[in-house]
XYZ file of C-alpha atoms in Angstrom:
333
model
C 0.308 0.064 0.526
C 1.289 2.996 -1.015
C 2.089 6.195 1.564
C -0.534 8.375 0.309
C -3.493 6.188 0.165
C -2.269 5.256 3.622
C -1.956 8.854 4.900
C -5.712 9.811 2.812
C -7.104 6.641 5.246
C -5.461 8.071 8.279
C -6.687 11.246 7.845
C -10.357 10.146 7.163
C -10.045 8.248 10.381
C -8.714 11.374 12.160
C -11.221 13.658 11.112
C -13.970 11.332 11.738
C -12.810 11.063 15.438
C -12.541 14.979 15.682
C -15.980 15.435 14.644
C -17.434 12.768 16.979
C -15.154 14.892 19.926
C -16.772 17.925 19.011
C -20.534 16.460 18.888
C -19.458 14.558 22.098
C -18.581 18.703 23.836
C -21.794 19.562 22.442
C -24.205 16.805 23.780
C -22.067 16.908 27.327
C -22.852 20.456 27.827
C -26.673 20.011 27.027
C -27.360 17.517 29.445
C -25.113 19.571 32.602
C -27.155 21.844 31.780
C -30.650 19.651 31.856
C -29.136 18.003 34.953
C -28.612 21.569 36.313
C -32.169 22.628 35.585
C -33.469 19.895 37.588
C -36.004 20.222 40.591
C -33.727 18.291 42.482
C -31.129 21.273 42.500
C -32.661 24.341 44.588
C -30.725 27.217 43.115
C -31.473 25.428 39.129
C -31.245 29.465 38.529
C -27.714 28.387 38.249
C -28.470 26.743 35.264
C -28.901 29.578 32.965
C -25.356 30.682 34.127
C -23.999 27.396 32.912
C -25.561 28.085 29.612
C -22.671 31.068 29.198
C -19.877 28.455 30.459
C -21.120 25.522 27.443
C -21.507 28.199 24.670
C -17.484 29.465 25.626
C -16.790 25.876 25.712
C -18.651 25.308 22.404
C -16.644 28.073 21.074
C -12.786 27.358 22.151
C -12.902 23.584 20.893
C -14.853 24.432 18.123
C -11.733 26.516 17.072
C -9.392 24.233 18.130
C -11.036 21.228 16.074
C -11.096 23.403 13.176
C -7.375 24.233 13.100
C -7.162 20.441 13.770
C -8.904 19.531 11.126
C -6.140 21.319 8.757
C -3.308 18.511 9.848
C -0.991 21.270 10.658
C 1.639 19.463 13.151
C 1.006 23.033 15.083
C -2.515 22.123 15.800
C -2.594 19.982 18.303
C -0.930 22.795 20.579
C -3.924 25.317 20.244
C -5.837 22.160 21.194
C -3.610 22.751 24.625
C -4.294 26.420 24.801
C -8.180 25.211 24.185
C -7.804 22.780 27.227
C -6.304 25.902 29.559
C -8.867 27.896 28.709
C -11.342 25.755 29.517
C -9.722 25.363 32.905
C -10.004 29.119 33.190
C -14.101 28.303 33.293
C -13.777 26.415 36.333
C -13.617 29.837 38.123
C -17.013 30.492 37.443
C -18.656 27.821 39.466
C -15.778 27.788 41.879
C -16.252 31.742 42.513
C -19.752 31.075 43.086
C -19.669 28.049 45.312
C -17.245 30.514 47.993
C -19.749 33.179 48.131
C -22.797 30.777 48.710
C -21.922 27.626 50.768
C -25.426 26.738 51.126
C -25.912 25.432 47.367
C -22.819 22.918 47.702
C -25.517 20.685 45.473
C -25.432 23.019 43.237
C -21.923 24.266 42.250
C -20.606 20.540 43.375
C -22.466 18.676 40.766
C -21.349 21.630 38.202
C -17.728 21.115 38.873
C -18.062 17.311 39.327
C -19.454 17.447 35.680
C -16.604 19.652 34.397
C -14.011 17.776 35.892
C -15.245 14.674 34.031
C -15.356 16.529 30.714
C -11.983 17.691 31.273
C -10.556 14.149 32.260
C -12.142 12.726 28.828
C -10.720 15.625 26.822
C -7.359 15.349 28.579
C -7.593 11.959 27.044
C -8.481 12.927 23.615
C -5.168 15.894 23.647
C -3.288 12.423 23.949
C -4.609 11.084 21.316
C -3.410 13.502 18.786
C -0.268 12.704 19.858
C -0.257 8.689 20.471
C -2.383 7.335 18.089
C -0.471 5.947 15.423
C -3.216 7.544 12.575
C -2.338 10.656 14.090
C 1.248 10.267 13.926
C 0.733 9.791 10.107
C -1.971 12.926 9.634
C 0.243 15.145 11.876
C 4.176 14.305 11.754
C 3.841 12.757 8.056
C 5.095 9.886 9.595
C 4.485 5.911 9.628
C 4.854 4.464 12.701
C 6.514 0.960 13.770
C 3.407 -0.276 15.196
C 1.641 0.659 11.631
C 4.949 -0.870 9.350
C 5.046 -3.876 11.683
C 1.141 -4.469 10.963
C 1.664 -3.666 7.095
C 4.735 -6.311 7.009
C 2.202 -9.286 9.097
C -0.243 -8.736 5.971
C 1.760 -9.267 3.619
C 3.610 -12.563 5.329
C -0.240 -13.262 5.651
C -0.975 -13.242 2.095
C 1.815 -14.951 1.378
C 1.179 -17.996 3.658
C -2.058 -17.718 2.343
C -0.999 -18.313 -1.056
C 1.343 -21.304 -0.049
C -1.810 -22.687 1.942
C -4.104 -22.568 -1.119
C -1.317 -24.608 -2.978
C -1.335 -27.070 -0.765
C -4.830 -27.102 -0.237
C -5.678 -27.927 -3.819
C -3.182 -30.238 -4.269
C -4.405 -32.587 -1.405
C -7.623 -32.426 -2.690
C -11.171 -31.184 -1.804
C -11.669 -34.155 1.169
C -8.729 -32.697 2.751
C -9.761 -29.266 2.434
C -13.428 -29.981 3.850
C -11.835 -31.768 6.980
C -9.190 -29.255 7.546
C -12.275 -26.529 7.610
C -14.163 -28.833 9.969
C -11.797 -28.619 12.551
C -11.056 -25.341 12.657
C -14.830 -24.551 12.900
C -15.338 -27.075 16.171
C -12.277 -25.323 17.209
C -13.702 -21.902 16.982
C -17.283 -22.922 18.549
C -14.919 -24.807 21.588
C -12.787 -21.789 21.823
C -14.561 -18.212 21.358
C -12.728 -15.236 21.270
C -12.812 -13.261 24.043
C -14.375 -9.475 23.405
C -11.652 -6.684 22.948
C -11.867 -3.352 24.800
C -13.207 -1.746 21.909
C -16.270 -4.026 21.940
C -16.771 -4.351 25.600
C -16.966 -0.188 25.276
C -19.883 -0.649 22.562
C -21.510 -2.767 24.518
C -21.478 -1.291 27.709
C -22.417 1.992 25.929
C -25.557 0.877 24.648
C -26.350 -0.377 27.555
C -25.737 2.529 29.526
C -27.345 4.966 27.035
C -30.160 2.283 26.092
C -31.480 2.613 29.664
C -31.611 6.343 29.809
C -34.813 5.933 27.573
C -35.930 2.971 28.130
C -36.982 3.145 31.880
C -37.974 6.402 32.249
C -40.479 5.392 29.467
C -41.407 2.336 31.252
C -42.056 4.656 34.428
C -44.048 6.778 32.400
C -46.036 4.183 31.286
C -46.506 2.627 34.509
C -46.842 6.239 36.035
C -50.476 5.418 37.623
C -49.089 2.866 39.661
C -46.732 5.599 41.120
C -48.897 8.597 41.816
C -49.648 9.584 45.635
C -52.278 9.151 47.752
C -54.269 12.199 46.142
C -53.478 11.421 42.910
C -51.652 14.457 41.981
C -48.355 14.005 42.481
C -45.986 11.353 40.687
C -41.823 11.226 41.613
C -41.100 7.813 39.484
C -40.049 9.408 36.082
C -37.563 12.680 37.571
C -36.538 10.362 39.729
C -35.537 7.542 37.235
C -34.299 9.871 34.822
C -32.325 11.272 37.281
C -31.022 7.969 38.189
C -30.032 7.280 34.517
C -28.037 10.661 34.110
C -26.195 9.895 37.018
C -25.080 6.208 35.570
C -24.608 7.927 32.011
C -22.168 10.645 33.297
C -20.583 7.970 35.348
C -19.882 5.307 32.881
C -19.070 7.591 29.935
C -15.207 7.528 31.758
C -14.776 3.822 31.871
C -16.418 3.722 28.064
C -13.904 6.284 26.622
C -11.346 4.140 28.456
C -12.145 1.055 26.553
C -12.959 2.430 23.647
C -9.082 3.849 23.356
C -8.315 -0.187 24.889
C -6.591 1.477 27.945
C -5.264 -1.037 30.432
C -6.711 0.874 33.893
C -10.343 0.187 31.929
C -11.046 -2.634 35.038
C -9.806 0.114 37.378
C -12.069 2.442 36.452
C -14.949 -0.048 36.063
C -14.218 -0.849 40.089
C -14.299 2.762 40.918
C -17.922 3.190 38.715
C -19.368 0.560 40.675
C -18.337 1.618 44.443
C -20.184 5.217 42.847
C -23.331 2.994 41.905
C -23.571 1.641 45.314
C -22.953 4.750 47.077
C -25.894 6.375 44.913
C -27.930 3.085 45.416
C -27.783 4.127 49.266
C -28.871 7.185 48.790
C -31.565 6.110 46.479
C -32.698 3.936 49.732
C -32.533 6.744 52.207
C -34.778 9.394 49.174
C -37.550 6.377 48.983
C -37.740 6.072 52.782
C -38.132 9.751 53.142
C -40.871 9.313 50.299
C -42.410 6.558 52.397
C -42.067 8.290 55.663
C -43.941 11.535 54.347
C -47.202 9.253 53.914
C -47.444 11.080 50.606
C -46.975 7.836 48.469
C -48.452 3.935 49.056
C -45.515 1.090 49.781
C -46.996 -0.054 46.230
C -45.391 3.133 44.295
C -42.038 2.639 46.728
C -41.481 -1.177 46.217
C -42.326 -0.943 42.520
C -39.641 1.986 42.092
C -37.329 -0.065 43.841
C -38.176 -3.054 41.622
C -37.538 -0.928 38.347
C -34.017 0.428 39.792
C -32.953 -3.349 40.731
C -33.569 -4.492 37.329
C -31.482 -1.563 36.015
C -28.768 -2.328 37.980
C -28.933 -6.031 37.170
C -28.634 -5.361 33.533
C -25.988 -2.713 33.845
C -24.059 -5.340 36.017
C -24.829 -7.920 33.254
C -22.806 -6.084 30.762
C -19.987 -4.800 33.156
C -19.804 -8.339 34.149
C -17.174 -9.183 31.012
C -14.970 -5.818 31.560
C -14.071 -6.990 35.220
C -13.449 -10.840 33.979
C -11.532 -10.423 30.241
C -8.110 -9.783 30.692
C -6.738 -7.144 28.394
C -5.658 -7.922 24.887
C -4.285 -5.194 23.227
C -6.261 -4.743 19.788
C -4.040 -5.219 17.067
C -4.000 -1.825 14.666
C -5.819 -2.241 11.325
C -6.591 0.129 8.414
C -10.179 1.830 8.577
């Protein structure tokens, strides 16, 4: 494969990632605004202030990604300048928190979500230096990793031709026997899922729950009604819990997608956070019951829905904890 074709394929791959990252920043800002505007936070007025922060982030990284699309080597430095500018935006919620400590939950949630976003953006910045395709696009150098892959592909093609010649000489019967043995071996020893594959599965689970379980609560809203049939807590609380889970598991999804060996440790940390949220949810449900506003049936049904949600999440997280890290082979897009 000639260098021009390799460069074009690398360019297309890097540009596709950059577009995805920019869409992610916009979506994250919208979700953060929605979380801060929930009735759960008594000072939801701060959500309007966050609109300015979100627009500033979008503008800063819009310029940075626009320059990165040019493929210039110096454009990666601009990304870190944008990263530093985004860090400066932390001054707004920090100052607001120091002036009004009573609203710790509101400002703390904002800072926490911004911090998670900065961790992800930091990994994105490293991607532009460490990824083999980025080295080709920005440095115009084919990395040793890709060179080894190309050489391996050439050896595989040569071996394939040799095996084909031997198979033709041996006859159709021998070929069918070998194929049957290979099929049996593949069925007996299935290959473990790679981290990027686990990232896709986990992402579908987490973001799918964000849609499915609030809809279920809306469908069964009559069962969650208060004694006076005027209040329903389930839809709002379930959506808030799903939002929290989506934010929490976004980090391991990114770590898994980029095949990071520490993904398993990050997953355990997320499980610990989910356990704390489960405990907090239990106290919150007890508060609803103790207030005398909702019947026990509504509390138990919501707890059952939330338990099912965690069981489904655990089913998709379990392979992450079980599978050992196997570096993914570099392949051309």
